[in-house]
Coordinates of C-alpha atoms (C1' of nucleotides) in Angstrom, one line a residue:
Chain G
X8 CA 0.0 0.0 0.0
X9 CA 1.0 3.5 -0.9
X10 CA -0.1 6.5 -0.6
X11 CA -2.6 8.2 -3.5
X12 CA -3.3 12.0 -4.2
X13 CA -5.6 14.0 -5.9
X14 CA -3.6 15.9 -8.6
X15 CA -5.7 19.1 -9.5
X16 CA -3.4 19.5 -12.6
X17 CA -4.7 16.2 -13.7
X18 CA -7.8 16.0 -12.1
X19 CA -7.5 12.7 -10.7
X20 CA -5.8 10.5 -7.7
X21 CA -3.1 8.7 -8.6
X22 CA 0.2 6.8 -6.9
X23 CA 2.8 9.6 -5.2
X24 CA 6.0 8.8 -6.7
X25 CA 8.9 11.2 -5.7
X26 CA 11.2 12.5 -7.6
X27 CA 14.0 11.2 -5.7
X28 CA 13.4 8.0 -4.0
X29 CA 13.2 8.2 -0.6
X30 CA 12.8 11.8 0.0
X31 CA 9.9 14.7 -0.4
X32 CA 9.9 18.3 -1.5
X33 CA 6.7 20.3 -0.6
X34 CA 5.8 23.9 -1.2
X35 CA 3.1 25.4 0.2
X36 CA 1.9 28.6 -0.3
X37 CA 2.6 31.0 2.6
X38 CA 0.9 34.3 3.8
X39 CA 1.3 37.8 3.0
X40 CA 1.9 39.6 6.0
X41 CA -0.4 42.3 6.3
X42 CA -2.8 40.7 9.1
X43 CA -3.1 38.1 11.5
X44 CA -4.0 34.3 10.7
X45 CA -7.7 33.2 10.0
X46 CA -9.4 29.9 10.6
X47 CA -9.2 29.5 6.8
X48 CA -5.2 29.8 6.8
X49 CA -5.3 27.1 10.1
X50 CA -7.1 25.0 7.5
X51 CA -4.9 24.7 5.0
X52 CA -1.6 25.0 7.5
X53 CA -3.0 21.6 9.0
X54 CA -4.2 20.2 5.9
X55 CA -0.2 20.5 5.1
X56 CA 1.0 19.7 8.0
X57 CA -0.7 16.3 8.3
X58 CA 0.9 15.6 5.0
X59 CA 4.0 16.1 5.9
X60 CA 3.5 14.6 8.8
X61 CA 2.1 11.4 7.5
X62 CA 5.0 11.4 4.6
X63 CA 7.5 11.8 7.4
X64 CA 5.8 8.8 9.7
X65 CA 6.1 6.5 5.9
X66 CA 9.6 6.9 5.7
X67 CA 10.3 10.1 3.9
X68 CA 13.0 12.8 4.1
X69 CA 10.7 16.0 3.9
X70 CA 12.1 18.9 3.0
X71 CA 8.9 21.7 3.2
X72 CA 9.1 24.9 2.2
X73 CA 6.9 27.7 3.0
X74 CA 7.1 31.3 1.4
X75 CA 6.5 34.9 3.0
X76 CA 5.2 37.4 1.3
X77 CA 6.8 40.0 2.9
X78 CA 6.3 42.8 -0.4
X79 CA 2.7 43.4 -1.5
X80 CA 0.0 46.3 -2.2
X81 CA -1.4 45.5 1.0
X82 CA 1.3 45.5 2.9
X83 CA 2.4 48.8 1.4
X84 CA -2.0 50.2 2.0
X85 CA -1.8 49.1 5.9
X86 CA 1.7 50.6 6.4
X87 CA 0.8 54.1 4.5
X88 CA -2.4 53.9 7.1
X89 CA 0.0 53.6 10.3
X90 CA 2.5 55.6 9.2
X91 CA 5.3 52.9 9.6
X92 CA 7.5 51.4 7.0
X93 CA 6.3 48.5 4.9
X94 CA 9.2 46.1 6.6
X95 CA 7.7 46.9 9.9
X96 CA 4.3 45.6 9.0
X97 CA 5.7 42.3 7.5
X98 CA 8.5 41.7 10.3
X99 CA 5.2 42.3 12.7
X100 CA 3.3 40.0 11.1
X101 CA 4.9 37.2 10.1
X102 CA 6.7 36.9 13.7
X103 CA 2.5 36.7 14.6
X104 CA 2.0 33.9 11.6
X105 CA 4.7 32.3 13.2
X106 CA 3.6 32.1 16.7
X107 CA 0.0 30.8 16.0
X108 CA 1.3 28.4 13.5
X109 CA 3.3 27.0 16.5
X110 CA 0.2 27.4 18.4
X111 CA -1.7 25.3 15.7
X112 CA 0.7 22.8 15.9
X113 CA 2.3 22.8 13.0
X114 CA 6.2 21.9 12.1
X115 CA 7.8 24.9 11.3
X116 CA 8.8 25.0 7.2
X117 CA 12.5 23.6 7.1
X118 CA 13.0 26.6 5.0
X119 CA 11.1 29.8 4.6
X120 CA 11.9 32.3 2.2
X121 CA 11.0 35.8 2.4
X122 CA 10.4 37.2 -1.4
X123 CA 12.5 40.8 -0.4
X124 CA 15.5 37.9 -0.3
X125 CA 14.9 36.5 -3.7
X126 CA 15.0 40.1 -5.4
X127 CA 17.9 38.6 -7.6
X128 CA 16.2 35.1 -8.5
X129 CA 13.0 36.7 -9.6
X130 CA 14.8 39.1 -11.7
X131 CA 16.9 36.1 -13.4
X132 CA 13.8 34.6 -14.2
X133 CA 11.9 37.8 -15.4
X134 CA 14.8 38.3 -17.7
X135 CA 14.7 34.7 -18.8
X136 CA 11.1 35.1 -20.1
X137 CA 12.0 38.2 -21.9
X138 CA 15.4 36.9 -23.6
X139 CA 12.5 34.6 -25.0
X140 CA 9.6 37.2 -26.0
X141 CA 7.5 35.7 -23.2
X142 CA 7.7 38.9 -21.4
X143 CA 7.7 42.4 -22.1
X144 CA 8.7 45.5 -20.3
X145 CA 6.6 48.7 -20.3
X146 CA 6.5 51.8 -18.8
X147 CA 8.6 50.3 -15.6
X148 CA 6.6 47.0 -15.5
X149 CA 7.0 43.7 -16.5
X150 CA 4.6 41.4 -18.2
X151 CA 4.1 37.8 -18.6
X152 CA 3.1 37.4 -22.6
X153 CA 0.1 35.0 -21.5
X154 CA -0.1 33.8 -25.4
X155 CA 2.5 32.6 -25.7
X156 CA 2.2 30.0 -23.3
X157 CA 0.6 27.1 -24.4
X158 CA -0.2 25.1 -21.3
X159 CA -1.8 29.0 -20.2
X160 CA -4.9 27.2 -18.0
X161 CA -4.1 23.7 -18.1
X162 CA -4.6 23.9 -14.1
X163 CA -7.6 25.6 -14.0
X164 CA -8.8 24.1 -17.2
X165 CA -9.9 27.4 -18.8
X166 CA -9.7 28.3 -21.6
X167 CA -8.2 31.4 -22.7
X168 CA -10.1 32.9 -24.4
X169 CA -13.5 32.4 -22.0
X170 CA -10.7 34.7 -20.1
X171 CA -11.8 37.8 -21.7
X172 CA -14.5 38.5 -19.6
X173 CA -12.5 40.5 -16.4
X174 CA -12.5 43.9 -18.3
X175 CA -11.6 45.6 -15.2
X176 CA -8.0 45.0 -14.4
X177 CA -6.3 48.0 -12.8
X178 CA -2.9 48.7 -14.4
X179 CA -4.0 47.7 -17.8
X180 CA -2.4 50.7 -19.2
X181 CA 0.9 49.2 -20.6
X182 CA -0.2 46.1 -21.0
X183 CA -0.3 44.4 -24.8
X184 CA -3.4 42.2 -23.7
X185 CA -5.1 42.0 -20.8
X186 CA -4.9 38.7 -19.9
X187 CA -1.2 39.3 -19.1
X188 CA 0.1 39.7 -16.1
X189 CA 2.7 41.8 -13.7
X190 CA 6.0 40.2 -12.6
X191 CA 7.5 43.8 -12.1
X192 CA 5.9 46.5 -10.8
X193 CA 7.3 49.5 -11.2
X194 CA 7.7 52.1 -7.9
X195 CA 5.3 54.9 -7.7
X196 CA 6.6 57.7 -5.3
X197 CA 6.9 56.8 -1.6
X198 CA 6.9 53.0 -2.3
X199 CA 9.3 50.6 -1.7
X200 CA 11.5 49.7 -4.4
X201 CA 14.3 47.6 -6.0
X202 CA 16.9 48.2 -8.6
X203 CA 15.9 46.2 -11.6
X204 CA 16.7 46.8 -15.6
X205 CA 13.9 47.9 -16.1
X206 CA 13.3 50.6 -13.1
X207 CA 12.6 51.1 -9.3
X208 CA 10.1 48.5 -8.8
X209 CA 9.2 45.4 -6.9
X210 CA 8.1 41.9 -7.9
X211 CA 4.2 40.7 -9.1
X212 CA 2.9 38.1 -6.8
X213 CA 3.3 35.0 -8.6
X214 CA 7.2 35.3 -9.2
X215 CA 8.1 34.7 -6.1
X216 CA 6.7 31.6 -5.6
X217 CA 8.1 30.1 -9.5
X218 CA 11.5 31.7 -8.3
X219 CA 11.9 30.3 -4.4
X220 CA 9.9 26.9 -5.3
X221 CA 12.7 26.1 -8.2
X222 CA 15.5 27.6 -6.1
X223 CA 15.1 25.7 -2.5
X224 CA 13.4 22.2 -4.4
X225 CA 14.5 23.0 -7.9
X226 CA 13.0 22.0 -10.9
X227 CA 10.0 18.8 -11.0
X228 CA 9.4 19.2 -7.3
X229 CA 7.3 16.8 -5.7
X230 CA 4.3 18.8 -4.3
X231 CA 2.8 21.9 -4.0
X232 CA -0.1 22.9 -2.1
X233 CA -2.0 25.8 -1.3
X234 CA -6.1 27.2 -1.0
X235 CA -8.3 26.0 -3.4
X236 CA -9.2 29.5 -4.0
X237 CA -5.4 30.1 -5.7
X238 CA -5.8 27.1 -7.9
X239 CA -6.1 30.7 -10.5
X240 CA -4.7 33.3 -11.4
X241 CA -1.9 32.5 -8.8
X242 CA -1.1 29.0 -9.6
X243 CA -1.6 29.1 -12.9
X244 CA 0.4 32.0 -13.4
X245 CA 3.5 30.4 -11.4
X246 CA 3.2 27.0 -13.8
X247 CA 3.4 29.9 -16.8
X248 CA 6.1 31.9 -15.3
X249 CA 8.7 28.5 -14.6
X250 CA 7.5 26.4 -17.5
X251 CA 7.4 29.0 -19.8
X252 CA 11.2 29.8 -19.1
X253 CA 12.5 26.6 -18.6
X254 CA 10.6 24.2 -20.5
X255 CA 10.6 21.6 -18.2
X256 CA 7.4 21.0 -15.2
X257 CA 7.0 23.1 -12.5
X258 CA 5.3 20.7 -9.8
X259 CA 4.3 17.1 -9.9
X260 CA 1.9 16.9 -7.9
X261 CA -1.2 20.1 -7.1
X262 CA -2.7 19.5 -3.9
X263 CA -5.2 22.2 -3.1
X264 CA -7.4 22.5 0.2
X265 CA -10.8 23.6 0.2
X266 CA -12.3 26.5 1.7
X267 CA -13.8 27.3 5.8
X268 CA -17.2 28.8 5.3
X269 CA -19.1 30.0 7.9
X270 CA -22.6 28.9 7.5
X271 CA -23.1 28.4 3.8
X272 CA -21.4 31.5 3.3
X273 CA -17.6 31.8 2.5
X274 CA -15.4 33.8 4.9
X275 CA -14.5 37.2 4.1
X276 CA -13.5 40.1 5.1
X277 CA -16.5 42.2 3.3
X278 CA -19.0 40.0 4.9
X279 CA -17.5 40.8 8.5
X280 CA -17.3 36.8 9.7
X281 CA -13.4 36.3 9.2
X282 CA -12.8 34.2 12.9
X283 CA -9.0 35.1 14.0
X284 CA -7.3 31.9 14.4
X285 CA -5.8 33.0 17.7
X286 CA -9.4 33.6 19.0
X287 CA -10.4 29.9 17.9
X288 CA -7.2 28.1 19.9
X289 CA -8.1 29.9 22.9
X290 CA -11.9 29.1 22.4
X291 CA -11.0 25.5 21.7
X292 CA -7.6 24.5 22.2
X293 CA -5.3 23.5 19.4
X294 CA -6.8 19.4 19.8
X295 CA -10.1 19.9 19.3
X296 CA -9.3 22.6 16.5
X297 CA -7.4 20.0 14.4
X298 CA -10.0 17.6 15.2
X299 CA -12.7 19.7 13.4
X300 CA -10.0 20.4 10.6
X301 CA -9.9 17.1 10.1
X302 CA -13.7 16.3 10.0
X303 CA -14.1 16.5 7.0
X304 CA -11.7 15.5 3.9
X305 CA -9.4 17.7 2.5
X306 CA -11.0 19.4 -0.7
X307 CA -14.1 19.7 0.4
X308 CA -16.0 22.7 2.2
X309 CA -15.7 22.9 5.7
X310 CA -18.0 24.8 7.7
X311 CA -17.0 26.8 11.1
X312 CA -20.0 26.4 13.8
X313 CA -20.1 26.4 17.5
X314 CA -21.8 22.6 17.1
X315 CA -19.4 21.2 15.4
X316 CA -16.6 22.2 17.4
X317 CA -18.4 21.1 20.5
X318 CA -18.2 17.7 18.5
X319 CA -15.0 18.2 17.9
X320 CA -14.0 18.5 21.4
X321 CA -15.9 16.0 22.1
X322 CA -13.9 13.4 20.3
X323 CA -10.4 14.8 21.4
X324 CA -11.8 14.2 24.9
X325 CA -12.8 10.9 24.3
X326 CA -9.3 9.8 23.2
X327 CA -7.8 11.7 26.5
X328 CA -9.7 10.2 28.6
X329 CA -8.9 6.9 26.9
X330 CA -5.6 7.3 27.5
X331 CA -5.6 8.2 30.5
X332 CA -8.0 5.3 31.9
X333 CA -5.2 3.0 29.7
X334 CA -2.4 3.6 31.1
X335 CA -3.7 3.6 34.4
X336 CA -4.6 0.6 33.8
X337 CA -2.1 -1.1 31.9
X338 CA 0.6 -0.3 34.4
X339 CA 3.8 -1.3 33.2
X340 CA 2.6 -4.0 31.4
X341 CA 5.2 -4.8 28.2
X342 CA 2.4 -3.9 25.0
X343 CA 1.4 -5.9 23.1
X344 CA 1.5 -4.6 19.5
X345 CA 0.0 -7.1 17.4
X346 CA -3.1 -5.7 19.0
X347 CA -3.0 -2.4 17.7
X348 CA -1.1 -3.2 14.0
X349 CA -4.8 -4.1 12.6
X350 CA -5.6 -0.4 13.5
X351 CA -2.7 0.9 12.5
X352 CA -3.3 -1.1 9.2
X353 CA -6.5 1.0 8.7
X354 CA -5.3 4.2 9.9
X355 CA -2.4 3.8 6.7
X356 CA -5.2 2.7 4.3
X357 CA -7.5 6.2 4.8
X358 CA -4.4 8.2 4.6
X359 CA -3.1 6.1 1.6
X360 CA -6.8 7.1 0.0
X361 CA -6.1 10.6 -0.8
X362 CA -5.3 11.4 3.2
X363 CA -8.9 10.4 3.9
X364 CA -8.3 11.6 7.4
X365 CA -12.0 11.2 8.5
X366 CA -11.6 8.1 7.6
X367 CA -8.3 7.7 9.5
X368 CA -10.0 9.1 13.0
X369 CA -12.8 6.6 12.2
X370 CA -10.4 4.2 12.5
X371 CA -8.7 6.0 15.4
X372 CA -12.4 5.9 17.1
X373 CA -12.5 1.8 16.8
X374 CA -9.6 1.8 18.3
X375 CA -10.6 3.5 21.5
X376 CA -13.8 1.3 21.7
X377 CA -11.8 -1.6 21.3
X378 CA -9.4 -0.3 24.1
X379 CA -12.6 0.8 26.0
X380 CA -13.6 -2.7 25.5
X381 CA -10.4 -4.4 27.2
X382 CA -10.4 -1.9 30.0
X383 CA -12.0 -3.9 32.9
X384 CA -10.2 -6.4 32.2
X385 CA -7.3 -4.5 32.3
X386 CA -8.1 -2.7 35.6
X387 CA -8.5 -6.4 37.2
X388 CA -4.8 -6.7 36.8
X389 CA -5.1 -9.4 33.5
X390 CA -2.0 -9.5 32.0
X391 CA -3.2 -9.8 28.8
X392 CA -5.5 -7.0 29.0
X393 CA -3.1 -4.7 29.8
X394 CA -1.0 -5.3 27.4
X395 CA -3.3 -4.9 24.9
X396 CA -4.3 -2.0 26.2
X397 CA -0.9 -0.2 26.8
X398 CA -0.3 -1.1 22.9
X399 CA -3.9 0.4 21.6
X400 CA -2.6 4.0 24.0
X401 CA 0.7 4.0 22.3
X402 CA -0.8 3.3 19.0
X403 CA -3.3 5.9 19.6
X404 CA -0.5 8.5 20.7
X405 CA 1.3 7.4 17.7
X406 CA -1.0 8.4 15.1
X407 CA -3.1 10.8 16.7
X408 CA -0.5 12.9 18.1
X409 CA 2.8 12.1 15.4
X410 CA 0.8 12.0 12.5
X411 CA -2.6 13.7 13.1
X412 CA -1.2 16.5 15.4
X413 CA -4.1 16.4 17.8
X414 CA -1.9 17.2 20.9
X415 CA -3.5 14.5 22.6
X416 CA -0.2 13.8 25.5
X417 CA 0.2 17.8 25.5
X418 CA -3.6 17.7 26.7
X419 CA -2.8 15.3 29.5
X420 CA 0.2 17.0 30.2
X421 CA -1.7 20.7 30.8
X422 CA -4.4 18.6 33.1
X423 CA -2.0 16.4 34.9
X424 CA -0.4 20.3 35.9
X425 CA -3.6 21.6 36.7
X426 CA -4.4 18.6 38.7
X427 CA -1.2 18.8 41.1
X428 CA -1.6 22.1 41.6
X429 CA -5.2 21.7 42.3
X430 CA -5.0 18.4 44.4
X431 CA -4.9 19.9 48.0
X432 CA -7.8 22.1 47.1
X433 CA -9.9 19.2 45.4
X434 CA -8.6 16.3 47.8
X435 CA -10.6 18.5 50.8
X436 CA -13.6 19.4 49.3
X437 CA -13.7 15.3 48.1
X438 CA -13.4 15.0 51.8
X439 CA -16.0 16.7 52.4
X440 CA -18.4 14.9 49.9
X441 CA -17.2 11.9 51.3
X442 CA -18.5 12.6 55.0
X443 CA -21.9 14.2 53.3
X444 CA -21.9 10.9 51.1
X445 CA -21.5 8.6 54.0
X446 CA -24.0 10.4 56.1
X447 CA -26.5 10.1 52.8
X448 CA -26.4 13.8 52.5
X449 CA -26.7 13.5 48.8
X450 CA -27.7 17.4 48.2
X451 CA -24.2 18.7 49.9
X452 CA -22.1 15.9 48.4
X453 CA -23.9 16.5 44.7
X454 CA -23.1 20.2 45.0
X455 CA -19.8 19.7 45.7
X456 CA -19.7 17.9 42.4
X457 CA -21.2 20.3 40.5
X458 CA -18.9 23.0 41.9
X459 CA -16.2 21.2 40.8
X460 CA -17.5 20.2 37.3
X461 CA -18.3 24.0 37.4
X462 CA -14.4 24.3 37.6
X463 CA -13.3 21.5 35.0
X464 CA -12.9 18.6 37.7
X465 CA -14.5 15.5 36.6
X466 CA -15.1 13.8 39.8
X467 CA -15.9 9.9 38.8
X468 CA -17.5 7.7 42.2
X469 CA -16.0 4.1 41.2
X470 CA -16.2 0.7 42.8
X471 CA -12.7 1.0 43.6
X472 CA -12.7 4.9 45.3
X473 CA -13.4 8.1 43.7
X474 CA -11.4 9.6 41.1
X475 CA -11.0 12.9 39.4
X476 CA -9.3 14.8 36.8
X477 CA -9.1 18.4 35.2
X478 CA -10.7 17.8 31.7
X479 CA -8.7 18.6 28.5
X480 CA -11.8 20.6 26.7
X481 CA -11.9 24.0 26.8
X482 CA -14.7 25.9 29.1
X483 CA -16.5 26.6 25.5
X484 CA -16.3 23.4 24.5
X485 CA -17.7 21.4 27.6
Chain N
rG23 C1' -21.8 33.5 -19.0
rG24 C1' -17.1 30.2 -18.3
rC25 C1' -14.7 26.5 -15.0
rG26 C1' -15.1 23.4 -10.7
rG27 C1' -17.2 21.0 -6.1
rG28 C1' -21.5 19.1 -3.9
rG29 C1' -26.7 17.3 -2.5
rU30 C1' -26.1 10.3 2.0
rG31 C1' -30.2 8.9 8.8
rG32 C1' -31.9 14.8 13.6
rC33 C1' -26.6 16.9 12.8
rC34 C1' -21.5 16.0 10.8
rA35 C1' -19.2 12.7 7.5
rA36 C1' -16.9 8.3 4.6
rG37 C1' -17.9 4.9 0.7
rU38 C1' -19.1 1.2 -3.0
rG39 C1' -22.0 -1.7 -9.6
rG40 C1' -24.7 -6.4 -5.5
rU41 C1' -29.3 -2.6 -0.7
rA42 C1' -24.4 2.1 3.2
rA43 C1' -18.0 3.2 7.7
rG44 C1' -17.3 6.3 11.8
rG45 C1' -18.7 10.3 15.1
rC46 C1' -22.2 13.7 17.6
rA47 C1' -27.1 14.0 19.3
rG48 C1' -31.7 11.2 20.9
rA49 C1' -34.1 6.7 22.9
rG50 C1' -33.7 2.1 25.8
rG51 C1' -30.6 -1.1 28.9
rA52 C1' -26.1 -2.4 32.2
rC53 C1' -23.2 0.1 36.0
rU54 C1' -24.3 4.3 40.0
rG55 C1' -27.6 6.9 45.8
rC56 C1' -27.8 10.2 41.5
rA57 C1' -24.1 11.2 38.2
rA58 C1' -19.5 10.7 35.4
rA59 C1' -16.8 7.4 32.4
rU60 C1' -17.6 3.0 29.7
rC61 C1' -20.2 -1.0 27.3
rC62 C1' -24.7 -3.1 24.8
rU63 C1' -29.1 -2.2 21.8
rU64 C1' -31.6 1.3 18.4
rU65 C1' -32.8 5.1 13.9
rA66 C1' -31.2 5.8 6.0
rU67 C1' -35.6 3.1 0.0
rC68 C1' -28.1 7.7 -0.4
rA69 C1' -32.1 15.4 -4.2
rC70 C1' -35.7 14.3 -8.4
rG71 C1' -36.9 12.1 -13.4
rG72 C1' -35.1 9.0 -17.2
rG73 C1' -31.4 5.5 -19.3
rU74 C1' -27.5 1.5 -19.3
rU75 C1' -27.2 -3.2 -16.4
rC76 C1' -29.2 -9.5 -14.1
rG77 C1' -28.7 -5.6 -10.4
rA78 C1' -27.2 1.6 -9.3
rU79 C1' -26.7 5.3 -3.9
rU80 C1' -22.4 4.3 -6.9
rC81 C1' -22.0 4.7 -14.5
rC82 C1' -24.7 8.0 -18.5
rC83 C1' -28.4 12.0 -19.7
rG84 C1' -31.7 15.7 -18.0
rU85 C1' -34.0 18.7 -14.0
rC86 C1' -34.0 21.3 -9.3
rC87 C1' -31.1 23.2 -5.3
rC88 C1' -26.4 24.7 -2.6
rC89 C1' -21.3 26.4 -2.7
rG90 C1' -16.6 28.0 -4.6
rC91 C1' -13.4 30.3 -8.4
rC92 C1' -13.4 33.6 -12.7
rU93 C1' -10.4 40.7 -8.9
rC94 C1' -6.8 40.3 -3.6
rC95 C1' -7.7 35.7 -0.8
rA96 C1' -5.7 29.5 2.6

RNA sequence: GGCGGGGUGGCCAAGUGGUAAGGCAGAGGACUGCAAAUCCUUUAUCACGGGUUCGAUUCCCGUCCCCGCCUCCA
């Protein structure tokens, strides 16, 4: 078994095959850093992730590589509003993309290049595509010669000249057609610029991403990934702007995610319902956040609601509190991990499919109820039992926290701190339910219950004593 | 208008040419003083109409509806 993916290029799922055996070169599409991180960039940052994760847990050197965009109208708009320099506002913000990607969980990009660093490799190319008439300069800018690329909308199957349509393009002014398309922009006064042969200016969008995607993975890398929504003009245009000048592919693989809507409508910042992803990992905690990015498979809609992310949460908790009734109960039992390979067998099979990964926590859940199954076996001390059980916990830690992210032992972790520091306070008041318990003073002992569920203690009367933990959800999400 | 995705049980969500995973919620049961956690049981003619086929939810055609992209966007 191997893994599959969807190719948008070809539109179809097919075998991954790298380019060099035994090793993986990713690009994913980074942010421009003018704002903070949405919900929608978490999507795609953990659709990515998990990939890279999963090709790392199969056996592959990863190299990823993840782009700022660190030169942009926008950025130039926000700074000109707050009166600070344009490298202020992208220093700012990326150091903020940065720390919530952490947040979120993800691996860190082995390399991230900034586009104000690859001044001289987008210019190499630029000039590339004009030695060859596929570019022309004007009036301080630089065009791409969209005709004369024949593959011109092979990713986003249009056809070019259905492309007519979008009459109102801004800088059309120089432009021979207006289909093409700025890889130089020349500096108006005030704005940033670059030394280039053709003028002040600084680089179009796409460049970047043909120049830094060829330069860190070269030519024919393996994958590269990014919103649904850049599928075109941005993808497109960086297939044109490589493939155009070197006559060889671009990418081998074009894995796109789809797109967080809230409600049925998409999120925007025009509609006013753009959800901070800083704001969603303190309402939910980065576990139940991935969970809910994960609901649903990759290039499909996903919709942002309160209800599902209760769900959501619910799920992470039932694989924390899983593993944490497992290994009380397995003790230090050796595992054994026959038990859990069938599970890990269909685990590998959903991600194989296309990193079917609701498919992969559907396996992940029968897994816990198997586990769930063994435990009062377990708790009696059998051997066997336990054993199982210790393997179905590491198993489950394996692939839910290496591979899926979901921060499951980190959740643990943040309770089993809460708990010690809470334990004198909670180990009196249990006291005190005990005596009201004993005396059949069910009103005072329920109460004391309550306050404490109130609080995030689970307070749990077994056969064997009571028991209690801090729970791992979030107070939004209990 | 062009391109693309989708309509599966109350909700979410997989999937397959031979009558449909998993989760959440609900109901019932076991356990409990009551709970919690867990386990067991339980809920679907897969948008509609044709066609192909021995047989379609799954393939083809049409219809209706939803969504995205076509301008910056993960």
């Amino acid at each position: 078994m191997a893994l599959s993916l969807y190719d948008t290029l070809t539109r179809e799922e097919r075998p991954f095959e790298p380019r060099d055996a035994g090793k993986v070169a990713m690009y994913v599409c980074g942010p421009t850093v003018q704002g903070d991180a949405h919900i929608g960039h978490g999507r795609a940052a953990v659709v990515f992730d998990v990939l890279r994760r999963y090709l790392s847990w199969t056996g592959y050197e990863v190299t990823a590589v993840q782009n700022v965009t660190d030169i942009d109208d926008k950025i130039i708009l926000r700074a000109r509003r707050e009166q600070r320099d344009p490298a202020v506002i992208a220093t700012r913000y990326t150091r903020a993309w940065n720390r919530t990607m952490d947040a979120l969980g993800v691996l860190p990009p082995d390399v991230q290049p900034l586009a104000t660093g690859h001044l001289i490799e987008m210019q190499d190319l630029i000039q590339r595509l004009i030695d060859q008439d596929k570019a022309y300069a004007a009036g301080g800018d630089v065009f791409f010669r969209v005709r004369t690329f024949e593959g011109y909308g092979k990713l986003s199957r249009r056809r070019i000249d259905d492309m007519q349509q979008g009459e109102d393009i801004v800088d059309a002014d120089h432009k021979e057609d207006p289909l093409d398309f700025a890889m130089w922009k020349s500096a108006k006064p005030g704005e940033p610029a670059w030394a280039s042969p053709w003028g002040p200016g600084r680089p179009g969008w796409h460049i970047e991403c043909s120049a830094m995607a060829a330069k860190h993975l070269g030519h024919g890398f393996d994958i590269h990934g990014g919103g649904l929504d850049l599928v075109f003009p941005h993808h497109e245009n960086e297939i044109a702007q490589h493939e155009a000048a070197h006559g060889d592919t671009f990418a081998r693989f074009w894995v796109h995610n789809g797109m967080v809507q809230m409600g049925t409508e998409k999120m925007s910042k025009s509609v006013g319902n753009v959800v901070p992803l800083e704001q969603a990992l303190a309402d939910w905690g980065v576990g139940p956040l991935r969970v809910w990015y994960l609901s649903a498979q990759h290039r499909t809609p996903l919709t942002f609601d309160t209800e599902r992310l209760r769900d959501a949460t619910t799920v992470h908790q039932r694989f924390t509190t899983f593993l944490r009734s497992a290994r009380r109960a397995a003790g230090e039992v050796e595992p054994d991990t026959e038990v859990a390979a069938p599970h890990i067998a269909a685990f590998r099979a959903a991600m194989d499919a296309d990193l079917n990964a609701p498919v992969a926590v559907a396996a992940l859940h029968e897994l816990v109820g198997a586990g769930n199954e063994l435990l009062p076996a377990a708790e009696r001390g059998e051997q066997a039992a336990q054993a199982a059980v210790a393997a179905l916990a590491d198993a489950l830690i394996e692939l839910g926290d290496e591979v899926l992210g979901l921060h499951l032992e980190e959740a643990l972790t943040d309770a089993a701190g809460l708990e010690q520091q809470l334990a004198a306070l909670v180990e009196s008041l249990l006291e005190q339910r005990a005596a009201a318990r004993e005396a059949k003073d069910f009103a005072t002992a329920d109460a004391i219950r309550d306050q404490l569920a109130a609080a995030g203690v689970t307070v749990e009367d077994r056969r064997d004593g009571v028991r209690w933990y801090v729970s791992t959800a979030s107070p939004a999400g209990r």
